[in-house]
mmCIF file of C-alpha atoms and ligand atoms in Angstrom:
data_model
loop_
_atom_site.group_PDB
_atom_site.id
_atom_site.type_symbol
_atom_site.label_atom_id
_atom_site.label_comp_id
_atom_site.label_asym_id
_atom_site.label_seq_id
_atom_site.Cartn_x
_atom_site.Cartn_y
_atom_site.Cartn_z
ATOM 1 C CA MET A 1 5.886 16.003 63.617
ATOM 2 C CA LYS A 2 9.121 16.145 61.930
ATOM 3 C CA GLY A 3 8.409 14.288 58.873
ATOM 4 C CA LYS A 4 5.959 14.259 56.140
ATOM 5 C CA PHE A 5 3.035 12.155 55.508
ATOM 6 C CA ILE A 6 1.777 11.636 51.936
ATOM 7 C CA VAL A 7 -1.189 9.651 51.141
ATOM 8 C CA LEU A 8 -2.055 8.222 47.414
ATOM 9 C CA GLU A 9 -5.899 7.669 47.047
ATOM 10 C CA GLY A 10 -8.234 6.611 44.287
ATOM 11 C CA PRO A 11 -10.483 3.712 43.340
ATOM 12 C CA ASP A 12 -9.010 0.309 42.131
ATOM 13 C CA ARG A 13 -6.255 0.261 39.547
ATOM 14 C CA CYS A 14 -6.225 4.106 39.190
ATOM 15 C CA GLY A 15 -2.410 3.847 39.161
ATOM 16 C CA LYS A 16 -1.631 4.279 43.087
ATOM 17 C CA SER A 17 1.076 1.525 43.282
ATOM 18 C CA THR A 18 2.790 2.967 39.766
ATOM 19 C CA GLN A 19 3.053 6.478 41.083
ATOM 20 C CA ALA A 20 3.867 5.610 44.653
ATOM 21 C CA LYS A 21 7.129 3.677 43.357
ATOM 22 C CA LEU A 22 8.086 6.531 40.903
ATOM 23 C CA LEU A 23 7.667 9.009 43.822
ATOM 24 C CA VAL A 24 9.741 6.993 46.047
ATOM 25 C CA ASN A 25 12.501 6.342 43.643
ATOM 26 C CA HIS A 26 12.380 10.153 42.959
ATOM 27 C CA LEU A 27 12.649 11.232 46.574
ATOM 28 C CA THR A 28 15.515 8.745 47.181
ATOM 29 C CA SER A 29 17.528 9.746 44.406
ATOM 30 C CA LEU A 30 17.356 13.228 46.144
ATOM 31 C CA GLY A 31 18.647 11.725 49.325
ATOM 32 C CA LYS A 32 15.524 11.643 51.277
ATOM 33 C CA ASP A 33 14.631 9.062 53.838
ATOM 34 C CA VAL A 34 11.447 7.601 52.465
ATOM 35 C CA ILE A 35 9.396 4.762 53.647
ATOM 36 C CA LEU A 36 6.658 3.079 51.330
ATOM 37 C CA THR A 37 3.946 1.223 52.847
ATOM 38 C CA ARG A 38 0.031 0.646 52.194
ATOM 39 C CA GLU A 39 -3.301 0.043 53.779
ATOM 40 C CA PRO A 40 -4.959 -2.240 54.549
ATOM 41 C CA GLY A 41 -1.770 -3.775 55.876
ATOM 42 C CA GLY A 42 1.636 -2.314 56.200
ATOM 43 C CA THR A 43 2.806 -4.256 59.278
ATOM 44 C CA PRO A 44 2.599 -8.086 59.981
ATOM 45 C CA THR A 45 -0.634 -7.789 62.109
ATOM 46 C CA ALA A 46 -2.286 -5.294 59.938
ATOM 47 C CA GLU A 47 -1.342 -7.546 56.889
ATOM 48 C CA GLN A 48 -2.885 -10.377 58.510
ATOM 49 C CA ILE A 49 -6.129 -8.358 58.862
ATOM 50 C CA ARG A 50 -5.587 -7.546 55.093
ATOM 51 C CA LYS A 51 -5.899 -11.199 54.354
ATOM 52 C CA ILE A 52 -9.295 -11.642 56.155
ATOM 53 C CA VAL A 53 -10.721 -8.365 54.693
ATOM 54 C CA LEU A 54 -9.540 -9.077 51.079
ATOM 55 C CA GLN A 55 -10.225 -12.782 51.085
ATOM 56 C CA PRO A 56 -12.838 -13.506 48.341
ATOM 57 C CA GLY A 57 -16.117 -15.387 49.470
ATOM 58 C CA LEU A 58 -15.436 -14.893 53.272
ATOM 59 C CA ASP A 59 -18.597 -13.633 54.796
ATOM 60 C CA VAL A 60 -17.527 -9.995 56.275
ATOM 61 C CA ARG A 61 -20.618 -7.962 57.194
ATOM 62 C CA PRO A 62 -20.307 -4.156 56.115
ATOM 63 C CA MET A 63 -19.893 -3.333 60.062
ATOM 64 C CA ALA A 64 -17.410 -5.789 60.542
ATOM 65 C CA GLU A 65 -15.476 -4.824 57.443
ATOM 66 C CA LEU A 66 -15.034 -1.330 58.815
ATOM 67 C CA PHE A 67 -13.912 -2.188 62.054
ATOM 68 C CA LEU A 68 -11.272 -4.488 60.539
ATOM 69 C CA TYR A 69 -9.910 -1.574 58.160
ATOM 70 C CA GLU A 70 -9.812 0.453 61.319
ATOM 71 C CA ALA A 71 -8.185 -2.162 63.330
ATOM 72 C CA SER A 72 -5.460 -2.458 60.424
ATOM 73 C CA ARG A 73 -5.107 1.389 60.416
ATOM 74 C CA ALA A 74 -4.552 1.689 64.245
ATOM 75 C CA GLN A 75 -1.975 -1.000 64.462
ATOM 76 C CA HIS A 76 -0.236 0.454 61.187
ATOM 77 C CA THR A 77 -0.248 4.048 62.548
ATOM 78 C CA GLN A 78 0.907 3.342 65.818
ATOM 79 C CA GLU A 79 3.560 0.708 64.704
ATOM 80 C CA LYS A 80 5.082 2.129 61.603
ATOM 81 C CA ILE A 81 3.504 5.791 60.367
ATOM 82 C CA LEU A 82 3.863 7.572 63.679
ATOM 83 C CA PRO A 83 7.453 6.304 64.521
ATOM 84 C CA ALA A 84 8.777 6.921 61.088
ATOM 85 C CA LEU A 85 7.156 10.515 61.158
ATOM 86 C CA GLU A 86 8.914 10.998 64.352
ATOM 87 C CA ALA A 87 12.032 10.037 63.194
ATOM 88 C CA GLY A 88 11.690 12.654 60.363
ATOM 89 C CA LYS A 89 10.985 10.244 57.375
ATOM 90 C CA ILE A 90 8.661 10.853 54.473
ATOM 91 C CA VAL A 91 5.943 8.196 54.703
ATOM 92 C CA ILE A 92 4.343 7.544 51.186
ATOM 93 C CA CYS A 93 1.127 5.293 52.051
ATOM 94 C CA GLU A 94 -1.267 3.800 49.319
ATOM 95 C CA ARG A 95 -4.658 4.388 50.926
ATOM 96 C CA TYR A 96 -5.640 5.740 54.295
ATOM 97 C CA THR A 97 -8.700 7.228 55.942
ATOM 98 C CA MET A 98 -9.895 8.913 52.482
ATOM 99 C CA SER A 99 -10.512 5.076 51.250
ATOM 100 C CA THR A 100 -12.587 4.246 54.187
ATOM 101 C CA ALA A 101 -14.906 7.292 53.786
ATOM 102 C CA ALA A 102 -15.188 6.525 49.940
ATOM 103 C CA TYR A 103 -15.789 2.577 50.136
ATOM 104 C CA GLN A 104 -17.665 2.208 53.360
ATOM 105 C CA GLY A 105 -19.339 5.539 53.408
ATOM 106 C CA TYR A 106 -20.306 6.496 49.800
ATOM 107 C CA GLY A 107 -19.941 3.016 48.455
ATOM 108 C CA ARG A 108 -21.706 0.884 51.032
ATOM 109 C CA GLY A 109 -23.872 3.833 52.767
ATOM 110 C CA ILE A 110 -22.384 3.631 56.544
ATOM 111 C CA ASP A 111 -22.637 7.066 58.159
ATOM 112 C CA LEU A 112 -19.981 9.123 57.266
ATOM 113 C CA ASP A 113 -19.765 11.139 60.523
ATOM 114 C CA MET A 114 -19.396 7.799 62.255
ATOM 115 C CA ILE A 115 -16.688 6.853 59.878
ATOM 116 C CA ASP A 116 -15.024 10.109 60.638
ATOM 117 C CA THR A 117 -14.958 9.532 64.219
ATOM 118 C CA LEU A 118 -13.537 5.976 63.694
ATOM 119 C CA ASN A 119 -10.869 7.466 61.467
ATOM 120 C CA ARG A 120 -10.003 9.822 64.150
ATOM 121 C CA ILE A 121 -9.591 7.209 66.841
ATOM 122 C CA ALA A 122 -7.682 4.846 64.653
ATOM 123 C CA THR A 123 -5.121 7.435 63.529
ATOM 124 C CA LEU A 124 -4.730 9.187 66.891
ATOM 125 C CA GLU A 125 -5.750 12.384 64.724
ATOM 126 C CA THR A 126 -2.840 11.675 62.441
ATOM 127 C CA LYS A 127 -3.474 13.791 59.195
ATOM 128 C CA PRO A 128 -1.814 13.425 55.833
ATOM 129 C CA ASP A 129 0.465 16.445 54.930
ATOM 130 C CA LEU A 130 -0.685 15.871 51.238
ATOM 131 C CA THR A 131 -3.259 13.822 49.737
ATOM 132 C CA LEU A 132 -3.220 12.933 46.035
ATOM 133 C CA VAL A 133 -6.320 11.482 44.624
ATOM 134 C CA PHE A 134 -6.066 9.746 41.259
ATOM 135 C CA LEU A 135 -9.162 9.532 39.301
ATOM 136 C CA MET A 136 -9.680 8.087 35.849
ATOM 137 C CA SER A 137 -12.577 7.870 33.494
ATOM 138 C CA ASP A 138 -14.446 4.830 33.003
ATOM 139 C CA LYS A 139 -13.191 4.150 29.557
ATOM 140 C CA TYR A 140 -9.667 3.972 30.723
ATOM 141 C CA PHE A 141 -10.571 1.899 33.677
ATOM 142 C CA VAL A 142 -11.993 -1.175 31.390
ATOM 143 C CA LYS A 143 -8.742 -1.146 29.436
ATOM 144 C CA ARG A 144 -6.355 -1.265 32.300
ATOM 145 C CA GLY A 145 -5.232 -4.482 34.142
ATOM 146 C CA GLU A 146 -5.802 -7.861 33.335
ATOM 147 C CA TYR A 147 -9.490 -8.419 34.022
ATOM 148 C CA LEU A 148 -12.152 -9.072 31.339
ATOM 149 C CA PHE A 149 -15.481 -8.323 32.665
ATOM 150 C CA SER A 150 -18.856 -9.652 31.330
ATOM 151 C CA ASP A 151 -21.246 -7.197 29.938
ATOM 152 C CA ARG A 152 -23.539 -7.302 33.148
ATOM 153 C CA LEU A 153 -20.759 -7.180 35.737
ATOM 154 C CA GLU A 154 -18.985 -4.206 33.818
ATOM 155 C CA GLN A 155 -22.356 -2.303 33.922
ATOM 156 C CA GLU A 156 -22.818 -2.942 37.568
ATOM 157 C CA ASP A 157 -19.181 -1.832 38.419
ATOM 158 C CA ALA A 158 -19.759 1.289 36.240
ATOM 159 C CA ALA A 159 -22.657 2.232 38.435
ATOM 160 C CA PHE A 160 -20.328 1.602 41.676
ATOM 161 C CA ARG A 161 -17.498 3.385 40.033
ATOM 162 C CA GLN A 162 -19.468 6.413 39.350
ATOM 163 C CA LYS A 163 -20.772 6.536 43.038
ATOM 164 C CA MET A 164 -17.062 6.085 44.253
ATOM 165 C CA ARG A 165 -15.977 8.776 41.826
ATOM 166 C CA LYS A 166 -18.497 11.470 43.157
ATOM 167 C CA GLY A 167 -17.523 10.386 46.631
ATOM 168 C CA TYR A 168 -13.842 10.959 46.137
ATOM 169 C CA LEU A 169 -14.721 14.445 44.412
ATOM 170 C CA ASP A 170 -16.641 15.435 47.787
ATOM 171 C CA LEU A 171 -13.802 14.231 49.852
ATOM 172 C CA ILE A 172 -11.259 16.308 48.220
ATOM 173 C CA ASN A 173 -13.339 19.372 48.761
ATOM 174 C CA GLN A 174 -13.801 18.556 52.438
ATOM 175 C CA THR A 175 -9.992 17.560 52.991
ATOM 176 C CA PRO A 176 -7.278 19.867 53.645
ATOM 177 C CA HIS A 177 -4.234 19.424 51.416
ATOM 178 C CA ALA A 178 -5.977 17.030 49.032
ATOM 179 C CA TYR A 179 -5.681 17.317 45.318
ATOM 180 C CA LEU A 180 -7.285 15.610 42.324
ATOM 181 C CA ILE A 181 -4.968 14.208 39.737
ATOM 182 C CA ASN A 182 -6.436 13.238 36.338
ATOM 183 C CA ALA A 183 -5.419 9.532 36.101
ATOM 184 C CA ASP A 184 -6.439 9.306 32.326
ATOM 185 C CA GLN A 185 -2.849 10.767 31.376
ATOM 186 C CA THR A 186 0.296 8.701 30.678
ATOM 187 C CA ILE A 187 2.073 7.259 33.706
ATOM 188 C CA GLU A 188 5.108 9.909 32.788
ATOM 189 C CA ASP A 189 2.389 12.872 32.730
ATOM 190 C CA ILE A 190 0.888 11.803 35.968
ATOM 191 C CA GLN A 191 4.235 11.554 37.578
ATOM 192 C CA HIS A 192 5.223 15.158 36.192
ATOM 193 C CA ARG A 193 2.090 16.387 37.742
ATOM 194 C CA VAL A 194 2.832 14.762 41.021
ATOM 195 C CA LEU A 195 6.169 16.113 41.162
ATOM 196 C CA GLU A 196 4.718 19.621 40.529
ATOM 197 C CA LEU A 197 2.343 19.398 43.218
ATOM 198 C CA LEU A 198 5.341 18.395 45.453
ATOM 199 C CA LYS A 199 7.166 21.765 44.355
ATOM 200 C CA GLU A 200 4.063 23.769 44.698
ATOM 201 C CA THR A 201 3.346 22.634 48.170
ATOM 202 C CA HIS A 202 7.069 22.879 49.344
ATOM 203 C CA ILE A 203 6.057 19.331 50.982
ATOM 204 C CA THR A 204 9.315 17.654 50.582
ATOM 205 C CA ASP A 205 11.860 20.876 50.587
HETATM 206 N N1 ATP B 301 -1.367 6.102 33.674
HETATM 207 C C1 ATP B 301 -1.378 4.954 33.214
HETATM 208 N N2 ATP B 301 -1.699 4.635 31.936
HETATM 209 C C2 ATP B 301 -1.920 3.093 31.589
HETATM 210 N N3 ATP B 301 -1.861 2.303 32.534
HETATM 211 C C3 ATP B 301 -1.437 2.469 33.723
HETATM 212 C C4 ATP B 301 -1.297 3.983 34.335
HETATM 213 N N4 ATP B 301 -1.083 3.828 35.476
HETATM 214 C C5 ATP B 301 -0.826 2.503 35.876
HETATM 215 N N5 ATP B 301 -1.283 1.784 34.838
HETATM 216 C C6 ATP B 301 -1.417 0.198 34.821
HETATM 217 O O1 ATP B 301 -2.748 0.120 35.145
HETATM 218 C C7 ATP B 301 -2.530 -1.135 36.279
HETATM 219 C C8 ATP B 301 -3.052 -0.785 37.449
HETATM 220 O O2 ATP B 301 -2.017 0.108 38.139
HETATM 221 P P1 ATP B 301 -1.653 0.230 39.678
HETATM 222 O O3 ATP B 301 -1.362 -1.154 40.140
HETATM 223 O O4 ATP B 301 -0.475 1.187 39.765
HETATM 224 O O5 ATP B 301 -3.044 0.827 40.414
HETATM 225 P P2 ATP B 301 -3.460 0.572 41.808
HETATM 226 O O6 ATP B 301 -4.088 1.950 41.990
HETATM 227 O O7 ATP B 301 -2.343 0.554 42.794
HETATM 228 O O8 ATP B 301 -4.529 -0.465 41.725
HETATM 229 P P3 ATP B 301 -5.024 -1.273 43.007
HETATM 230 O O9 ATP B 301 -6.240 -0.438 43.628
HETATM 231 O O10 ATP B 301 -5.514 -2.523 42.524
HETATM 232 O O11 ATP B 301 -3.768 -1.505 43.951
HETATM 233 C C9 ATP B 301 -1.326 -1.884 36.279
HETATM 234 O O12 ATP B 301 -1.428 -2.621 35.041
HETATM 235 C C10 ATP B 301 -0.338 -0.513 35.691
HETATM 236 O O13 ATP B 301 0.646 -0.958 35.053
HETATM 237 MG MG1 MG B 302 -1.911 -0.936 44.311
#
């Protein structure tokens, strides 16, 4: 493949969108041909699937949810990611296969080998050249964003977030070219680390 595929991963509100935009701006200012995209979604069909999967209150069972994510991914990969990579572009994508392993696997307890198989099918074995995983500690999570939690919800969420954090750490160890980035830092320090990693890996040279 001529282009490069960079995936930004991590739990909700860890700063993926913020860093994705900064990265796109940086690479564009260097004259690189970059596209920014996201999952679930990224194409009209996949965005329709996103609406179903993220609609509050809709009854979507875990296995159906898994297949919806993979359906979105299959469409997105074939329609947008692969053509862009073949055209030599840098593709920056918020969330990809690692999110499904983290949420549906570690989070909901669906078999990880099965998720891996479905991920391979949906992606046509397309693998990121670089995966940046943003993880922050819980005390920062509660401060960020516009939500206010009740104590009970906050505690339940803390246990779930702990499980997700462990999942992401395992996945970083198992995934080639995946790096942990400490998302407790300021936006500027995190961006600095992202750019350092690009240099070290020569991914956009
Ligand atoms: N390093 C940081 N320090 C403090 N606040 C931050 C930092 N990075 C992002 N934020 C803020 O935290 C919130 C979540 O950031 P952002 O939307 O980039 O996260 P995200 O990972 O894309 O979230 P989601 O999973 O919901 O898409 C935003 O209000 C953003 O401005
Ligand atoms: Mg986001």
